[in-house]
PDB file of C-alpha atoms in Angstrom:
ATOM      1  CA  MET L  26      11.386  14.245 -12.219  1.00 94.00           C
ATOM      2  CA  LEU L  27       8.018  13.950 -10.458  1.00 97.00           C
ATOM      3  CA  ARG L  28       8.053  11.542  -7.493  1.00 98.00           C
ATOM      4  CA  VAL L  29       4.780   9.597  -7.543  1.00 98.00           C
ATOM      5  CA  GLY L  30       3.589   7.193  -4.863  1.00 98.00           C
ATOM      6  CA  ILE L  31       1.045   4.422  -5.335  1.00 97.00           C
ATOM      7  CA  PHE L  32      -0.780   3.038  -2.288  1.00 95.00           C
ATOM      8  CA  SER L  33      -3.175   0.327  -3.387  1.00 91.00           C
ATOM      9  CA  GLY L  34      -5.358  -1.913  -1.263  1.00 86.00           C
ATOM     10  CA  ALA L  35      -8.842  -2.989  -0.294  1.00 83.00           C
ATOM     11  CA  PHE L  36      -9.139  -0.379   2.482  1.00 85.00           C
ATOM     12  CA  ALA L  37     -12.025  -2.435   3.870  1.00 78.00           C
ATOM     13  CA  PRO L  38     -12.301  -0.570   6.153  1.00 79.00           C
ATOM     14  CA  ILE L  39      -9.775   2.216   5.966  1.00 83.00           C
ATOM     15  CA  HIS L  40      -8.161   2.909   9.351  1.00 85.00           C
ATOM     16  CA  LYS L  41      -5.541   5.004  11.132  1.00 87.00           C
ATOM     17  CA  GLY L  42      -2.761   2.641  10.086  1.00 87.00           C
ATOM     18  CA  HIS L  43      -3.470   3.400   6.421  1.00 89.00           C
ATOM     19  CA  VAL L  44      -3.530   7.144   7.020  1.00 91.00           C
ATOM     20  CA  GLU L  45      -0.306   7.167   9.052  1.00 92.00           C
ATOM     21  CA  ALA L  46       1.427   4.943   6.478  1.00 93.00           C
ATOM     22  CA  ALA L  47       0.405   7.405   3.748  1.00 95.00           C
ATOM     23  CA  ARG L  48       1.768  10.352   5.756  1.00 95.00           C
ATOM     24  CA  ALA L  49       5.091   8.564   6.318  1.00 96.00           C
ATOM     25  CA  PHE L  50       5.252   7.499   2.664  1.00 97.00           C
ATOM     26  CA  LEU L  51       4.704  11.072   1.451  1.00 97.00           C
ATOM     27  CA  SER L  52       7.320  12.595   3.716  1.00 97.00           C
ATOM     28  CA  GLN L  53      10.029   9.925   3.769  1.00 97.00           C
ATOM     29  CA  MET L  54       9.987   9.281   0.017  1.00 98.00           C
ATOM     30  CA  TRP L  55       9.644  13.026  -0.743  1.00 98.00           C
ATOM     31  CA  LEU L  56       6.627  12.358  -2.911  1.00 98.00           C
ATOM     32  CA  ASP L  57       5.120  15.093  -5.040  1.00 98.00           C
ATOM     33  CA  VAL L  58       1.844  13.207  -5.250  1.00 98.00           C
ATOM     34  CA  LEU L  59       0.405  10.028  -3.739  1.00 98.00           C
ATOM     35  CA  PHE L  60      -2.298   8.098  -5.547  1.00 97.00           C
ATOM     36  CA  VAL L  61      -4.466   5.988  -3.241  1.00 96.00           C
ATOM     37  CA  VAL L  62      -5.933   3.197  -5.368  1.00 94.00           C
ATOM     38  CA  PRO L  63      -8.726   1.127  -3.796  1.00 90.00           C
ATOM     39  CA  THR L  64      -9.045  -2.325  -5.322  1.00 85.00           C
ATOM     40  CA  CYS L  65     -12.151  -4.307  -6.108  1.00 78.00           C
ATOM     41  CA  CYS L  66     -13.455  -6.389  -3.173  1.00 73.00           C
ATOM     42  CA  GLU L  67     -16.250  -8.574  -4.507  1.00 61.00           C
ATOM     43  CA  THR L  68     -15.453 -11.341  -2.008  1.00 55.00           C
ATOM     44  CA  LEU L  69     -15.798  -9.094   1.052  1.00 57.00           C
ATOM     45  CA  GLN L  70     -19.199  -8.275   2.453  1.00 58.00           C
ATOM     46  CA  GLY L  71     -19.816  -4.772   3.638  1.00 65.00           C
ATOM     47  CA  ALA L  72     -19.252  -1.478   1.899  1.00 72.00           C
ATOM     48  CA  SER L  73     -19.458  -1.332  -1.879  1.00 81.00           C
ATOM     49  CA  ASP L  74     -16.421  -0.457  -3.978  1.00 82.00           C
ATOM     50  CA  GLU L  75     -17.854   3.021  -4.474  1.00 86.00           C
ATOM     51  CA  ASP L  76     -18.441   3.486  -0.730  1.00 85.00           C
ATOM     52  CA  ARG L  77     -14.875   2.375   0.081  1.00 84.00           C
ATOM     53  CA  THR L  78     -13.533   4.803  -2.518  1.00 89.00           C
ATOM     54  CA  GLU L  79     -15.547   7.604  -0.920  1.00 90.00           C
ATOM     55  CA  CYS L  80     -14.319   6.568   2.560  1.00 86.00           C
ATOM     56  CA  CYS L  81     -10.755   6.873   1.222  1.00 90.00           C
ATOM     57  CA  ARG L  82     -11.522  10.364  -0.074  1.00 94.00           C
ATOM     58  CA  ILE L  83     -12.801  11.340   3.364  1.00 91.00           C
ATOM     59  CA  ALA L  84      -9.900   9.722   5.261  1.00 90.00           C
ATOM     60  CA  PHE L  85      -7.249  11.404   3.105  1.00 94.00           C
ATOM     61  CA  ARG L  86      -9.011  14.734   2.485  1.00 94.00           C
ATOM     62  CA  ASP L  87      -6.754  16.729   4.806  1.00 93.00           C
ATOM     63  CA  ILE L  88      -3.455  15.365   3.490  1.00 95.00           C
ATOM     64  CA  ASP L  89      -1.905  17.561   0.815  1.00 96.00           C
ATOM     65  CA  GLY L  90      -0.713  15.667  -2.231  1.00 96.00           C
ATOM     66  CA  VAL L  91      -3.079  12.687  -1.934  1.00 97.00           C
ATOM     67  CA  ILE L  92      -5.379  11.839  -4.827  1.00 97.00           C
ATOM     68  CA  VAL L  93      -7.804   8.928  -4.557  1.00 96.00           C
ATOM     69  CA  SER L  94      -8.056   7.147  -7.904  1.00 94.00           C
ATOM     70  CA  ASP L  95     -10.787   4.719  -8.920  1.00 90.00           C
ATOM     71  CA  VAL L  96      -8.651   3.085 -11.642  1.00 89.00           C
ATOM     72  CA  GLY L  97      -8.462  -0.173  -9.652  1.00 85.00           C
ATOM     73  CA  ILE L  98     -12.226  -0.275  -9.169  1.00 83.00           C
ATOM     74  CA  ARG L  99     -12.950   0.560 -12.815  1.00 85.00           C
ATOM     75  CA  ARG L 100     -10.591  -2.168 -14.008  1.00 83.00           C
ATOM     76  CA  ARG L 101     -11.912  -4.605 -11.375  1.00 77.00           C
ATOM     77  CA  ASP L 102      -8.392  -5.146  -9.965  1.00 71.00           C
ATOM     78  CA  THR L 103      -8.267  -7.212  -6.794  1.00 70.00           C
ATOM     79  CA  ASP L 104      -4.633  -6.311  -6.069  1.00 74.00           C
ATOM     80  CA  PHE L 105      -2.015  -3.895  -7.354  1.00 75.00           C
ATOM     81  CA  SER L 106      -0.214  -5.011 -10.464  1.00 81.00           C
ATOM     82  CA  ALA L 107       2.301  -3.937 -13.036  1.00 89.00           C
ATOM     83  CA  GLU L 108      -0.728  -2.762 -15.000  1.00 88.00           C
ATOM     84  CA  THR L 109      -1.644  -0.428 -12.128  1.00 89.00           C
ATOM     85  CA  LEU L 110       1.876   0.978 -12.203  1.00 93.00           C
ATOM     86  CA  ARG L 111       1.770   1.423 -15.977  1.00 93.00           C
ATOM     87  CA  ASP L 112      -1.387   3.525 -15.527  1.00 92.00           C
ATOM     88  CA  PHE L 113       0.651   6.040 -13.520  1.00 95.00           C
ATOM     89  CA  SER L 114       3.961   5.693 -15.339  1.00 95.00           C
ATOM     90  CA  ASP L 115       5.439   8.372 -17.566  1.00 95.00           C
ATOM     91  CA  ASP L 116       8.921   9.410 -18.696  1.00 95.00           C
ATOM     92  CA  ASP L 117       8.959  12.322 -16.253  1.00 96.00           C
ATOM     93  CA  ARG L 118       7.895  10.227 -13.226  1.00 97.00           C
ATOM     94  CA  ARG L 119       9.679   8.074 -10.694  1.00 98.00           C
ATOM     95  CA  LEU L 120       7.186   5.630  -9.145  1.00 98.00           C
ATOM     96  CA  PHE L 121       7.175   4.292  -5.585  1.00 98.00           C
ATOM     97  CA  LEU L 122       4.826   1.498  -4.493  1.00 97.00           C
ATOM     98  CA  LEU L 123       3.793   1.104  -0.851  1.00 96.00           C
ATOM     99  CA  CYS L 124       2.904  -2.265   0.650  1.00 93.00           C
ATOM    100  CA  GLY L 125       2.772  -3.848   4.093  1.00 89.00           C
ATOM    101  CA  THR L 126       5.183  -6.442   5.419  1.00 89.00           C
ATOM    102  CA  ASP L 127       3.014  -9.239   4.026  1.00 88.00           C
ATOM    103  CA  GLY L 128       3.110  -7.690   0.548  1.00 90.00           C
ATOM    104  CA  MET L 129       6.845  -7.131   0.816  1.00 93.00           C
ATOM    105  CA  LEU L 130       7.482 -10.773   1.699  1.00 94.00           C
ATOM    106  CA  THR L 131       5.392 -12.096  -1.201  1.00 93.00           C
ATOM    107  CA  LEU L 132       6.322  -9.538  -3.864  1.00 94.00           C
ATOM    108  CA  GLY L 133       8.715 -11.944  -5.595  1.00 94.00           C
ATOM    109  CA  GLU L 134       6.012 -14.624  -5.900  1.00 94.00           C
ATOM    110  CA  ARG L 135       3.928 -12.520  -8.254  1.00 93.00           C
ATOM    111  CA  ASP L 136       3.873 -13.336 -11.966  1.00 93.00           C
ATOM    112  CA  ASP L 137       4.608  -9.684 -12.729  1.00 94.00           C
ATOM    113  CA  ALA L 138       7.300  -9.209 -10.046  1.00 95.00           C
ATOM    114  CA  GLY L 139      10.092  -8.495 -12.517  1.00 96.00           C
ATOM    115  CA  GLU L 140       8.073  -5.798 -14.227  1.00 96.00           C
ATOM    116  CA  ILE L 141       7.008  -4.297 -10.891  1.00 96.00           C
ATOM    117  CA  PHE L 142      10.655  -3.948  -9.847  1.00 96.00           C
ATOM    118  CA  LYS L 143      11.439  -2.322 -13.217  1.00 96.00           C
ATOM    119  CA  LEU L 144       8.549   0.136 -13.017  1.00 96.00           C
ATOM    120  CA  CYS L 145       8.921   1.308  -9.424  1.00 97.00           C
ATOM    121  CA  TYR L 146      10.834   1.455  -6.194  1.00 97.00           C
ATOM    122  CA  PRO L 147       8.930  -0.789  -3.778  1.00 97.00           C
ATOM    123  CA  VAL L 148       8.530   0.526  -0.234  1.00 97.00           C
ATOM    124  CA  TYR L 149       7.068  -1.241   2.781  1.00 95.00           C
ATOM    125  CA  VAL L 150       5.749  -0.338   6.189  1.00 93.00           C
ATOM    126  CA  ARG L 151       5.830  -2.749   9.106  1.00 88.00           C
ATOM    127  CA  ARG L 152       2.309  -3.564  10.198  1.00 77.00           C
ATOM    128  CA  GLU L 153       3.384  -5.690  13.139  1.00 76.00           C
ATOM    129  CA  SER L 154       6.082  -5.671  15.781  1.00 75.00           C
ATOM    130  CA  ASP L 155       6.826  -9.409  15.595  1.00 78.00           C
ATOM    131  CA  GLU L 156      10.628  -9.531  15.744  1.00 80.00           C
ATOM    132  CA  ARG L 157      10.573 -13.102  14.412  1.00 81.00           C
ATOM    133  CA  LEU L 158       9.894 -11.621  10.964  1.00 85.00           C
ATOM    134  CA  ASP L 159      13.050  -9.492  10.982  1.00 89.00           C
ATOM    135  CA  GLY L 160      15.307 -12.226   9.617  1.00 91.00           C
ATOM    136  CA  GLU L 161      12.761 -13.195   6.970  1.00 93.00           C
ATOM    137  CA  VAL L 162      12.466  -9.566   5.824  1.00 93.00           C
ATOM    138  CA  ILE L 163      16.260  -9.186   5.598  1.00 94.00           C
ATOM    139  CA  ALA L 164      16.649 -12.455   3.650  1.00 96.00           C
ATOM    140  CA  LYS L 165      13.810 -11.589   1.279  1.00 96.00           C
ATOM    141  CA  ASN L 166      15.245  -8.128   0.642  1.00 96.00           C
ATOM    142  CA  GLN L 167      18.634  -9.655  -0.208  1.00 97.00           C
ATOM    143  CA  GLU L 168      16.908 -12.093  -2.573  1.00 97.00           C
ATOM    144  CA  TYR L 169      15.127  -9.191  -4.327  1.00 97.00           C
ATOM    145  CA  PHE L 170      18.372  -7.300  -4.724  1.00 97.00           C
ATOM    146  CA  GLU L 171      20.114 -10.313  -6.216  1.00 97.00           C
ATOM    147  CA  LYS L 172      17.229 -11.107  -8.570  1.00 97.00           C
ATOM    148  CA  TYR L 173      15.908  -7.639  -9.482  1.00 97.00           C
ATOM    149  CA  GLY L 174      18.694  -5.229  -8.518  1.00 96.00           C
ATOM    150  CA  ARG L 175      16.562  -3.362  -5.979  1.00 95.00           C
ATOM    151  CA  TYR L 176      15.891  -3.482  -2.284  1.00 95.00           C
ATOM    152  CA  VAL L 177      12.445  -2.823  -0.877  1.00 96.00           C
ATOM    153  CA  ILE L 178      12.783   0.376   1.150  1.00 96.00           C
ATOM    154  CA  LYS L 179      11.464   0.342   4.724  1.00 94.00           C
ATOM    155  CA  LEU L 180       9.580   3.334   6.072  1.00 95.00           C
ATOM    156  CA  ASP L 181      10.647   4.468   9.524  1.00 92.00           C
ATOM    157  CA  THR L 182       7.327   4.749  11.311  1.00 87.00           C
ATOM    158  CA  PRO L 183       5.775   3.452  14.522  1.00 82.00           C
ATOM    159  CA  VAL L 184       3.899   0.191  14.062  1.00 75.00           C
ATOM    160  CA  ILE L 185       0.129   0.451  14.369  1.00 72.00           C
ATOM    161  CA  GLU L 186      -0.952  -3.090  15.175  1.00 72.00           C
ATOM    162  CA  ILE L 187      -4.270  -3.198  13.386  1.00 76.00           C
ATOM    163  CA  SER L 188      -5.478  -4.562  10.091  1.00 71.00           C
ATOM    164  CA  SER L 189      -8.706  -4.223   8.177  1.00 72.00           C
ATOM    165  CA  SER L 190      -9.377  -7.950   8.582  1.00 74.00           C
ATOM    166  CA  LYS L 191      -9.080  -7.640  12.388  1.00 77.00           C
ATOM    167  CA  LEU L 192     -11.398  -4.628  12.316  1.00 73.00           C
ATOM    168  CA  ARG L 193     -13.986  -6.551  10.275  1.00 73.00           C
ATOM    169  CA  ILE L 194     -13.926  -9.352  12.855  1.00 75.00           C
ATOM    170  CA  MET L 195     -14.271  -6.856  15.707  1.00 75.00           C
ATOM    171  CA  MET L 196     -17.210  -5.154  13.958  1.00 78.00           C
ATOM    172  CA  ARG L 197     -18.980  -8.481  13.307  1.00 79.00           C
ATOM    173  CA  GLN L 198     -18.615  -9.268  17.016  1.00 80.00           C
ATOM    174  CA  GLY L 199     -20.052  -5.880  17.956  1.00 80.00           C
ATOM    175  CA  GLY L 200     -16.730  -4.491  19.186  1.00 77.00           C
ATOM    176  CA  ASP L 201     -15.874  -0.809  19.369  1.00 76.00           C
ATOM    177  CA  VAL L 202     -13.403   0.084  16.619  1.00 71.00           C
ATOM    178  CA  THR L 203     -13.530   3.879  16.901  1.00 75.00           C
ATOM    179  CA  GLU L 204     -10.006   4.151  18.326  1.00 71.00           C
ATOM    180  CA  PHE L 205      -8.631   2.611  15.115  1.00 75.00           C
ATOM    181  CA  MET L 206     -10.641   4.688  12.689  1.00 75.00           C
ATOM    182  CA  ASP L 207      -9.562   8.105  11.501  1.00 64.00           C
ATOM    183  CA  SER L 208     -11.824  10.909  12.625  1.00 47.00           C
TER     184      SER L 208
END
């Protein structure tokens, strides 16, 4: 059985947190391949969808097992979906979906949540060190288990406290973001 990871997002811009999350996802979930799937970002100003896809290819070029897929851009997806998972699904594959804490906490609110839990094993990475979220994460995970029969697996990785939205704000204000970008 091929272990396939899906890491979908805007990646606007891609940063060290994304790259380190991908490395942890590959190793801790014993993935055979990881598909990085940039989504469509028509509402964000800045790099085009094609440029963001190319930036992903550059950022992940030295990580064995990573393939950047433009399926989300071609389909004009603005977020991952059960349809994204179906694109990568096959009888000989076990799918794993990576999201951040925010995605983990809202996974059950999605219209396609039940299908997502059927198609894959959701995995999350903490993007913040706010201990006040710990109880919420535990309660939400218990709710998912009771409703869908699966927990969302947590990656054991150091928190990198940066987000693309914070980087966009810093860049608009003329701040130096090089320490957060992958070289």
